Coordinates of C-alpha atoms in Angstrom, one line a residue:
X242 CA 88.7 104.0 109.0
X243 CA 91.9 105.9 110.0
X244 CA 94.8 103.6 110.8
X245 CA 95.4 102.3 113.6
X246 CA 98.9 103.3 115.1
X247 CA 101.8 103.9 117.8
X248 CA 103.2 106.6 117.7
X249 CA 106.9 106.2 118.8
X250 CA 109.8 108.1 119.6
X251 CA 111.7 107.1 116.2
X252 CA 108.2 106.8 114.4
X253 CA 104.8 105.4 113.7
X254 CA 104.1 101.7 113.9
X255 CA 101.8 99.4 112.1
X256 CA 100.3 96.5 114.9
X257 CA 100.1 93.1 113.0
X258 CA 97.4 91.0 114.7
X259 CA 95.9 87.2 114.0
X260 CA 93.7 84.9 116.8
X261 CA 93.6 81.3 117.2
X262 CA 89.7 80.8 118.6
X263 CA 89.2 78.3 120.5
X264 CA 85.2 77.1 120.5
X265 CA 83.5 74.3 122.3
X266 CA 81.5 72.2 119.6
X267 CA 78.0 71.9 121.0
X268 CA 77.1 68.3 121.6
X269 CA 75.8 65.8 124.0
X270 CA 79.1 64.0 124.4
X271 CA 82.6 64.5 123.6
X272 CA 84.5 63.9 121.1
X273 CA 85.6 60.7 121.3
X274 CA 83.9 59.3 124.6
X275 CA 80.2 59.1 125.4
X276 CA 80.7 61.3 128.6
X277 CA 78.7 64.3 129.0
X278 CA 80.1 67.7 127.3
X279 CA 77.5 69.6 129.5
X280 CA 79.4 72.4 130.9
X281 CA 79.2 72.1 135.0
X282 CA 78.5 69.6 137.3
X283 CA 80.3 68.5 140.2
X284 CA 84.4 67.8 139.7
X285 CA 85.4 64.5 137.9
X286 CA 81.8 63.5 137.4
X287 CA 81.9 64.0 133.3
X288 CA 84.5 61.3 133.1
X289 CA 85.0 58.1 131.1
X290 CA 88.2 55.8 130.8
X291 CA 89.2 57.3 127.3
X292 CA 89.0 60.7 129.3
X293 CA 90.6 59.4 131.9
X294 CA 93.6 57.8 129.7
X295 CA 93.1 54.9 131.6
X296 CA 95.4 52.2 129.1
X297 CA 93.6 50.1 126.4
X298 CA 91.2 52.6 126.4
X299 CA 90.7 53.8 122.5
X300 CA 88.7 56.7 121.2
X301 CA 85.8 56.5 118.7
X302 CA 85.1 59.3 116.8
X303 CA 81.9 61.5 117.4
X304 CA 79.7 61.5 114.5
X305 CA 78.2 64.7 115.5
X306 CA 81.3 66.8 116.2
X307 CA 82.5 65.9 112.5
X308 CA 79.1 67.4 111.0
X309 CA 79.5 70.5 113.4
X310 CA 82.6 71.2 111.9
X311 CA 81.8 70.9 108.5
X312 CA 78.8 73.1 109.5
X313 CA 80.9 75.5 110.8
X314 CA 83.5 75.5 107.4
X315 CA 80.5 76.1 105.6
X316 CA 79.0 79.1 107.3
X317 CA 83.1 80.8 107.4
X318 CA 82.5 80.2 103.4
X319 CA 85.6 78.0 103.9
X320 CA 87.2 74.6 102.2
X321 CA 85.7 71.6 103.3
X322 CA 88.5 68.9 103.0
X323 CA 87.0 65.4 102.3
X324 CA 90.3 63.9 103.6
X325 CA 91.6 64.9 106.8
X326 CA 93.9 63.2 110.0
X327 CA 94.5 63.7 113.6
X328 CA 97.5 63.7 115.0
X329 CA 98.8 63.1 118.7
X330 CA 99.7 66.5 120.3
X331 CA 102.6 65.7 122.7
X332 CA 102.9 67.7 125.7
X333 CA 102.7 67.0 129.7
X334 CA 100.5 69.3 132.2
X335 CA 99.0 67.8 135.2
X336 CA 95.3 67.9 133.6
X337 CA 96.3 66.2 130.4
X338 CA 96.2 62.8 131.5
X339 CA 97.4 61.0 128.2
X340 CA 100.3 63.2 127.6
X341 CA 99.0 64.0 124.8
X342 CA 96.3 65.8 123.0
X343 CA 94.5 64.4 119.7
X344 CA 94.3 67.3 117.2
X345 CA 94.7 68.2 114.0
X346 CA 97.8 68.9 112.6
X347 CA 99.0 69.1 108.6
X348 CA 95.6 68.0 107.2
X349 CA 92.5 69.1 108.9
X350 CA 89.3 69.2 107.9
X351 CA 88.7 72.8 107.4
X352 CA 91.0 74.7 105.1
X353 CA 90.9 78.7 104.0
X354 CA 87.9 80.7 104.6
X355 CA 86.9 84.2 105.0
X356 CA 84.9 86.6 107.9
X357 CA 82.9 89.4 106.5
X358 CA 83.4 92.3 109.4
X359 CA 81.7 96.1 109.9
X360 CA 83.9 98.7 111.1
X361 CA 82.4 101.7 113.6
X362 CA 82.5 104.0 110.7
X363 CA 80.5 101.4 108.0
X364 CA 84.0 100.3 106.3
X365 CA 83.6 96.5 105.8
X366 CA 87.1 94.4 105.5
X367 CA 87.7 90.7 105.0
X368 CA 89.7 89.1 107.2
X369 CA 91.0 85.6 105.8
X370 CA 90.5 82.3 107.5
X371 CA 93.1 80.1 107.5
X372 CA 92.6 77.1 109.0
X373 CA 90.0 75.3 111.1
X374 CA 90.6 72.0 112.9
X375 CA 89.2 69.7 115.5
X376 CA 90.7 68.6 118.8
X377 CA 89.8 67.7 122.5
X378 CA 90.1 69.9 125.3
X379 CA 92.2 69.3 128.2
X380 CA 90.8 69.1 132.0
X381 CA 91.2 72.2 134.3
X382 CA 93.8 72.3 137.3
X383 CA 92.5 74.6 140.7
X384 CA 94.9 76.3 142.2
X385 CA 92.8 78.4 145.0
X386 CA 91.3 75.7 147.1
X387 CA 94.2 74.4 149.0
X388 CA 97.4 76.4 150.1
X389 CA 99.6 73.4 149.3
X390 CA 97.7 71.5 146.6
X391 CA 96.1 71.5 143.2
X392 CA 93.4 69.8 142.0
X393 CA 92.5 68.6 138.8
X394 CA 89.1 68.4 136.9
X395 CA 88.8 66.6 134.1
X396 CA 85.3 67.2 133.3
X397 CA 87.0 69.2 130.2
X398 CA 89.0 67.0 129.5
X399 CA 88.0 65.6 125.8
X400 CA 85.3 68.2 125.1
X401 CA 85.5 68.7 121.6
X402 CA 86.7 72.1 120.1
X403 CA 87.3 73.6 116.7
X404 CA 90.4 75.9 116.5
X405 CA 89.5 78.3 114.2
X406 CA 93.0 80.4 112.9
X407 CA 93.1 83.5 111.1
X408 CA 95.1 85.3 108.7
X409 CA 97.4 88.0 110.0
X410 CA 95.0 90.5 109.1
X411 CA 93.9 92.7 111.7
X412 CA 95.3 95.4 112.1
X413 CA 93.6 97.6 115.6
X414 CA 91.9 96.5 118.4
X415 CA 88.3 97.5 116.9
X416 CA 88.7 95.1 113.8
X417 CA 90.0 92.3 116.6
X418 CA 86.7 93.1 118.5
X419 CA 84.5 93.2 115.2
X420 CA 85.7 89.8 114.1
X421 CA 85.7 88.2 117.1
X422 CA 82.1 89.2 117.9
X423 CA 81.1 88.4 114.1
X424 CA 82.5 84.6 113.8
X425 CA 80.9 84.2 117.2
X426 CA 77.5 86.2 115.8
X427 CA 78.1 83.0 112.6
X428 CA 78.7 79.8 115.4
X429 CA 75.4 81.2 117.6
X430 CA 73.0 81.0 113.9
X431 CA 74.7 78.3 113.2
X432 CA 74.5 76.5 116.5
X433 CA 77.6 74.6 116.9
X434 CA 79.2 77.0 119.4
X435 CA 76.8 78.7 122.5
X436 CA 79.7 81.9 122.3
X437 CA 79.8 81.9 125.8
X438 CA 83.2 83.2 126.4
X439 CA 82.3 83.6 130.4
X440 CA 82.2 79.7 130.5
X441 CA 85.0 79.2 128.5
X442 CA 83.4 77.4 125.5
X443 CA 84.9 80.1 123.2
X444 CA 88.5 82.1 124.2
X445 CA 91.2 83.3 122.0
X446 CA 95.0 83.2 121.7
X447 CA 95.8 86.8 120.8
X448 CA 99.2 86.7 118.2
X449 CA 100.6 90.2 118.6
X450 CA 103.5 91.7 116.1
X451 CA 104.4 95.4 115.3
X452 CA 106.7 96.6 112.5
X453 CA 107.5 100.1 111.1
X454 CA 105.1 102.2 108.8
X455 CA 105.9 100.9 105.6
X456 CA 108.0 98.4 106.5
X457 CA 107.3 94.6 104.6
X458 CA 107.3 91.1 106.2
X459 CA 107.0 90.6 109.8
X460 CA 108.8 90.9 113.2
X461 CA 108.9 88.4 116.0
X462 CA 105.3 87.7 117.2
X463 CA 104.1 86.9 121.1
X464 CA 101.2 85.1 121.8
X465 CA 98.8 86.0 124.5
X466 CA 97.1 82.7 125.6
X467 CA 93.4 82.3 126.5
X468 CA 91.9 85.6 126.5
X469 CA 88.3 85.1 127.4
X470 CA 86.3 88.2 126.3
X471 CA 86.3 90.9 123.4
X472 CA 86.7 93.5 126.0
X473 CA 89.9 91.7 126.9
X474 CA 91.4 91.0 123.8
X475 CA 90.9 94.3 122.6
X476 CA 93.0 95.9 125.3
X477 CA 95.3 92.7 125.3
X478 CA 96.5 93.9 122.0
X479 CA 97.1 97.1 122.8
X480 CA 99.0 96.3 126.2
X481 CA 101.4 94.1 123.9
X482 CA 101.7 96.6 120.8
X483 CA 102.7 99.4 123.0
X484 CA 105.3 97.1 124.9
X485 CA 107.0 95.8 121.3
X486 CA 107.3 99.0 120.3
X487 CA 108.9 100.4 123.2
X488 CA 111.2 97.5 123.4
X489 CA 112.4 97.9 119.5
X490 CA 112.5 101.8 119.5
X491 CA 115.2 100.8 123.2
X492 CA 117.1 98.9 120.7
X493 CA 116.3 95.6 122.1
X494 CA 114.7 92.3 120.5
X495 CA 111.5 90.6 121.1
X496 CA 111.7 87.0 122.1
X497 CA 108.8 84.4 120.7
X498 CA 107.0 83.4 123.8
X499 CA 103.7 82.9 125.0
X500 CA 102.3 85.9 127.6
X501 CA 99.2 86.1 129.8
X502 CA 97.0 89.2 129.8
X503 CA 96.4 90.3 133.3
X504 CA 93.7 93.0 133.0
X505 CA 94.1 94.4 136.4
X506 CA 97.1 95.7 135.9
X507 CA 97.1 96.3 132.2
X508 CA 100.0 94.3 131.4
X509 CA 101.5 91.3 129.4
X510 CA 103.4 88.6 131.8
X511 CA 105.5 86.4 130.5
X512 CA 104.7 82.5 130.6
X513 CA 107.2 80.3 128.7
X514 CA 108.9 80.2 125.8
X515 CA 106.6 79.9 122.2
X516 CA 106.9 76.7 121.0
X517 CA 107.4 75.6 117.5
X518 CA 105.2 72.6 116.1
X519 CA 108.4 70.1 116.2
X520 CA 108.4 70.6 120.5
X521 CA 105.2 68.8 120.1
X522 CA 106.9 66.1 118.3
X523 CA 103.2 65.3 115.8
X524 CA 102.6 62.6 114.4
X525 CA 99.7 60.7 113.3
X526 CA 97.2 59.3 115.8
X527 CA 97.6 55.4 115.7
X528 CA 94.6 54.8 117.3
X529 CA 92.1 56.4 114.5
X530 CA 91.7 56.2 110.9
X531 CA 92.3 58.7 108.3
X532 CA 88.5 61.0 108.7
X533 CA 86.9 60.8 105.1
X534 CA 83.9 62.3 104.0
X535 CA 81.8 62.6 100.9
X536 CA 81.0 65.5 98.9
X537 CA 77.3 64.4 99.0
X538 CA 77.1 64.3 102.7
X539 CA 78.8 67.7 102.7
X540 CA 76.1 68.9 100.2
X541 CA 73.1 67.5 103.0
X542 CA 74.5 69.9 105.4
X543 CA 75.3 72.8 103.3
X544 CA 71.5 72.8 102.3
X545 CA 69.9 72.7 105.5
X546 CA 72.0 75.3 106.9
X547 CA 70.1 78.3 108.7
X548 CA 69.6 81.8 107.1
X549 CA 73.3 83.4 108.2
X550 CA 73.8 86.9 109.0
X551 CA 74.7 88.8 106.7
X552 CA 71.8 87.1 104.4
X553 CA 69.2 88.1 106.4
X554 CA 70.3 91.7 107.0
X555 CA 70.5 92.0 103.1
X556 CA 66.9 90.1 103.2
X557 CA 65.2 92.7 106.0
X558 CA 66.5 95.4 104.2
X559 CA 64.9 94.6 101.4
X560 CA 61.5 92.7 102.7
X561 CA 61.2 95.3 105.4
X562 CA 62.8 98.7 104.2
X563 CA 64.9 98.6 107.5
X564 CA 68.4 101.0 107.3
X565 CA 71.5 99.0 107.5
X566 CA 72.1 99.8 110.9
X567 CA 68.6 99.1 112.1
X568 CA 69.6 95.8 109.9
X569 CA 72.8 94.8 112.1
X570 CA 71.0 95.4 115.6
X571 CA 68.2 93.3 114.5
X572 CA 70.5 90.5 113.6
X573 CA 72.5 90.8 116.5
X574 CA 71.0 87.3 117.7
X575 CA 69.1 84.8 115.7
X576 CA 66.5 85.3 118.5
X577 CA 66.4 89.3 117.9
X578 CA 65.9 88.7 114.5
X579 CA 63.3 85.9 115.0
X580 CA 61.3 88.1 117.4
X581 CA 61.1 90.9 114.9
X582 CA 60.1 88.5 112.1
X583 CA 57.3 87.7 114.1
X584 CA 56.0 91.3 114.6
X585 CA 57.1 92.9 111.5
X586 CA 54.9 90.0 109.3
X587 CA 51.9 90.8 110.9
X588 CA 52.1 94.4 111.5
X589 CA 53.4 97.7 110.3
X590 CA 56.9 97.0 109.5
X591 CA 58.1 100.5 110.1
X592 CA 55.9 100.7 113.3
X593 CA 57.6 97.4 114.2
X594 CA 61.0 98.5 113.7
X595 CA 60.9 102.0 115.6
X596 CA 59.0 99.9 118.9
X597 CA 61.6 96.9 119.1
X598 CA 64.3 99.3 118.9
X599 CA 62.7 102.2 121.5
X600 CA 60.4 100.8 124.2
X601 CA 60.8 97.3 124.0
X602 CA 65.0 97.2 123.8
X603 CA 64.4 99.8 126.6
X604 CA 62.3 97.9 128.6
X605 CA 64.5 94.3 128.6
X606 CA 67.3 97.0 129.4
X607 CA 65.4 98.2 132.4
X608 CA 63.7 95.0 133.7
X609 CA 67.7 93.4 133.4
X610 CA 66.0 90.8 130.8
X611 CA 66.7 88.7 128.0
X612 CA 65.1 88.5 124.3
X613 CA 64.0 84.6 125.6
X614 CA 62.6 85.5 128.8
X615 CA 60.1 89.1 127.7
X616 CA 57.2 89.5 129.9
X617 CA 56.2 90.2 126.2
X618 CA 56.1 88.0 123.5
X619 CA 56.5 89.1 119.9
X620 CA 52.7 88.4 119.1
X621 CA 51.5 90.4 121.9
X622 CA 53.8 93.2 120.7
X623 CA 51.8 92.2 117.0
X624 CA 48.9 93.1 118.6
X625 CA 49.7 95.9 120.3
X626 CA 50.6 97.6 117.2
X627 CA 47.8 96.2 115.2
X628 CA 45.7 98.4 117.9
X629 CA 47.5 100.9 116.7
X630 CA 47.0 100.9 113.2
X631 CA 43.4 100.2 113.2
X632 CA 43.0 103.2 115.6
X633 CA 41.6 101.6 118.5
X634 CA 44.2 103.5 120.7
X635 CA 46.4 106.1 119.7
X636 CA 50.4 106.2 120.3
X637 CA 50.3 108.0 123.6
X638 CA 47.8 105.4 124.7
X639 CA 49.5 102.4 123.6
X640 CA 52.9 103.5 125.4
X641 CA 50.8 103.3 128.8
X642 CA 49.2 99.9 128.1
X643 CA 53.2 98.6 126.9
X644 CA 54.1 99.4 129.8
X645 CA 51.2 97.1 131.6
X646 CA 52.0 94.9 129.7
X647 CA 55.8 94.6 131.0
X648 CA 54.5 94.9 134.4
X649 CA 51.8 92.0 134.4
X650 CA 52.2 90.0 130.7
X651 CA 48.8 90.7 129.9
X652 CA 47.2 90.8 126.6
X653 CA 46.8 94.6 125.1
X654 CA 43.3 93.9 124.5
X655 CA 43.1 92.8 127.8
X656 CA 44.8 95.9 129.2
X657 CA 42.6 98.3 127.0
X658 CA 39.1 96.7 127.8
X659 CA 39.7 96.8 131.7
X660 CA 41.0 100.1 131.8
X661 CA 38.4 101.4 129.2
X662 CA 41.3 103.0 127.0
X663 CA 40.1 102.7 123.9
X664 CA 39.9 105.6 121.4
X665 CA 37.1 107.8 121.0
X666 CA 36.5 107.9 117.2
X667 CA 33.1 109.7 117.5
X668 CA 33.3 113.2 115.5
X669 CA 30.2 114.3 117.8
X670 CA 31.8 114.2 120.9
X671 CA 35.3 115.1 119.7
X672 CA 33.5 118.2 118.1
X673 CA 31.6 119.3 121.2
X674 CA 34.8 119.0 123.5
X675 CA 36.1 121.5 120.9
X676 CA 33.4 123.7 120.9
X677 CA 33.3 123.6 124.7
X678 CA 37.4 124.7 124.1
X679 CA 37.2 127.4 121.9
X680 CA 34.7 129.0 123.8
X681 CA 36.2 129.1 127.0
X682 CA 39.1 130.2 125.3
X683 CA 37.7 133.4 123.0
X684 CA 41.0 135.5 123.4
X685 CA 43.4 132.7 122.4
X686 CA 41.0 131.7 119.2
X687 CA 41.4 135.3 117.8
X688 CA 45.0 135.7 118.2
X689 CA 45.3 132.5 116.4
X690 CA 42.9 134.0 113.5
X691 CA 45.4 136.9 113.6
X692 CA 48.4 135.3 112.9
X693 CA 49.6 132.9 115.8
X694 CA 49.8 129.5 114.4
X695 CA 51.8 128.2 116.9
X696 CA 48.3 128.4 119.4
X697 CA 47.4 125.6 117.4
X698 CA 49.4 123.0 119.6
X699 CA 47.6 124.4 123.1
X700 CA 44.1 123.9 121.5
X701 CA 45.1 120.5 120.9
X702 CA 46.9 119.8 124.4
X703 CA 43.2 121.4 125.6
X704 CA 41.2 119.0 123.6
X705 CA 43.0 115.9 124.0
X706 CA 43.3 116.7 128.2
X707 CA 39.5 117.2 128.0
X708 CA 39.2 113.7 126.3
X709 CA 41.5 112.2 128.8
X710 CA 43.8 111.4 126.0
X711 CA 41.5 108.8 124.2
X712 CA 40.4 111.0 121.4
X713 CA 41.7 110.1 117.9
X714 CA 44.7 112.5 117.2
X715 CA 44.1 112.8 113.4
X716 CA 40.2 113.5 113.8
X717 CA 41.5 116.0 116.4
X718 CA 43.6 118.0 114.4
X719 CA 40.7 118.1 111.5
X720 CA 37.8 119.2 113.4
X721 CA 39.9 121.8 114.8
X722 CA 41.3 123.0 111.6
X723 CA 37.7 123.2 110.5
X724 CA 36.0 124.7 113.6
X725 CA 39.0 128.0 113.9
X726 CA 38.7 128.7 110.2
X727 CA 34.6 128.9 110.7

């Protein structure tokens, strides 16, 4: 890949970029209260005491959150840390109702790691993990229902993330899009995050720097703060690039602060000053012991972890003889690659490949549909190309009864049987509709004798219109080569 750079007046810079992602741990409850993490519901009704900070209230750690997280440390090819503390978070907004958030400060439970990512142009980079910890979410404030007031929800509040922190080493906006969509791609197979940046269960913090080509070490950094879609960091970035550089090449400094992305206008806004970790004033969390683990427990998850991506590309490359790009749409989604599985293993795997990824992608596409909710399932597909293969019905054919079954979720025997589409394998009948051809079309046969191959392709558009399209295609092709040479 070609660097990514700003061109300035005084000379190119290098953009310097690391995120903080932020994803909701799927569970039933949160993560340390028995309400309900479900996201939705009506204001204030996912709520207990402990969420509430209602005094004497104390937390008790969720059992489930801890082995999501060590799931999830696992799958980033990360340190597990068998030790590991929380720590009380001190700030004050209106939908934190402690004062305080329960994190993960100096010793958390996931420690360095590493995300495998694919460039546009095939080039594969590492980009390091540093960090991964658990903490609870805070509620949510509303600010449009009322021209005087806010509200607050607190339905959020202690739904248990994991804030996953990289290296500083992304360097453009496509390798901040690639990772991004990969270490969601890794939580989806895993199943401890949905992904679903739209409902706020995964968002990044966007840490932007630029220094001079060349140039060692690092300049001031700005943070842009929950940026909920690739789309959005990607441009995010380079908003914020592009106004560093213009400031330094101005002669002026950047300040450390945290900025908001507003994508209608394209711009960075400023939104206080970037704190550093003593304005939180840490400290350990009185109200919960130190979180130790064993090594044994670790090694329970660790082997019943899914197949993860990058495994089962290698694995359908080889099992199936797929390319690697035909590999890295199939594994897009665990149920992509699931659904192909399915076909592939009972079929043709080549036939299977070039279908899923021509009329069946095509047809969710059209239909506005999901993987989950096909009109056709992945053993009706099976069959389809089985009918295929045993030449029952030809291509041509088996287009037209696909696209039946889209319409009406029949079965493709089903489809063939009631519109009596199956292939006509009889050499008799295929040889007299040639016969009737050739005769009708005396001129054409002796040009072709003379020289004109190319008249080959009408006698078989002839023959195959006069057999409504049923007749086999390779018996075709035969009896005609046979009947013009005689």
């Amino acid at each position: 890949m070609s660097a990514y750079r700003i061109t300035g007046e005084t000379g190119e810079w290098e953009v310097i970029v690391g995120l903080e992602v932020h994803a909701q741990i799927v569970s039933q409850s949160k993560l340390f209260s028995g309400a309900s993490a479900e996201y939705g519901g009506e204001p204030n009704t996912h709520v207990s005491l402990v969420d509430a900070g209602f005094p004497g209230m104390l937390p008790v750690l969720n059992r489930e959150c801890v082995a999501q997280a060590v799931r999830t440390g696992l799958g980033l090819r990360a340190q597990i840390n068998l030790f590991s503390r929380f720590d009380r978070k001190n700030y004050f907004y209106a939908d934190l109702p402690t004062g305080y958030q329960i994190s993960q400060f100096e010793h958390p439970i996931v420690g360095k790691g590493t995300v495998e990512i694919e460039l546009s142009d095939g080039e594969i980079r590492h980009i390091g993990v540093t960090r991964m910890h658990m903490e609870q979410d805070a509620g949510k404030s509303i600010h449009d229902q009322d021209p005087t007031r806010s509200f607050i929800d607190l339905n959020r509040a202690g739904v248990a993330l994991m804030e996953i922190v990289s290296e500083p080493d992304i360097r453009s906006p496509e390798e901040a899009g690639a990772y991004l969509r990969k270490l969601r791609q890794i939580l989806r197979y895993l199943g401890t995050c949905d992904g679903n940046m739209e409902e706020g269960s995964m968002r990044a913090d966007v840490n932007v720097s630029v220094r001079r080509e060349g140039e060692e070490g690092y300049r001031t950094r700005c943070e842009i703060k929950n940026v909920n879609s690739v789309r959005f960091v990607m441009q995010a970035i380079e908003v914020e690039a592009q106004r560093q550089v213009d400031i330094w090449e101005s002669g002026g400094e950047i300040d450390q602060e945290t900025r908001l992305f507003d994508h209608v206008k394209s711009e960075t806004r400023s939104l206080r000053t970037k704190e550093d970790a003593h304005d939180y004033r840490y400290f350990p969390e009185p109200d919960l012991l130190p979180l130790v683990i064993e090594q044994s427990w670790v090694d329970e998850l660790k082997a019943a972890l899914p197949e993860l991506p990058e495994d089962k590309r290698a694995r359908l490359e080889k099992e199936y003889g797929v390319s690697r790009y035909e590999s890295g749409v199939l594994t897009v989604e665990q149920s992509v690659a699931d659904f192909y599985e399915t076909v592939a293993r009972g079929a043709d795997a080549r036939l299977a490949t070039n279908w899923i990824l021509g009329d069946f992608f095509a047809a969710l596409n059209r239909t506005g549909r999901s993987i989950e909710d096909s009109p056709v399932s992945a053993e009706a597909l099976r069959e389809l190309l089985s009918l295929i293969s045993d030449s029952t019905i030809n291509g041509k054919i088996a287009k037209e009864v696909f696209e039946d079954m889209v319409e009406t979720g029949e079965k493709p025997s089903v489809i063939v049987d009631r519109k009596g589409l199956r292939q006509v394998t009889d050499t008799g009948a295929i040889e007299a509709a040639i016969s009737d051809i050739l005769a009708a079309n005396a001129d054409k046969v002796e040009e072709y004798r003379s020289g004109k191959d190319k008249l080959f392709g009408f006698f078989v558009g002839q023959t195959m219109k006069a057999m409504k399209g049923k007749a086999n295609p390779a018996m075709v092709n035969e009896l005609l080569k046979k009947l013009l040479a005689s």
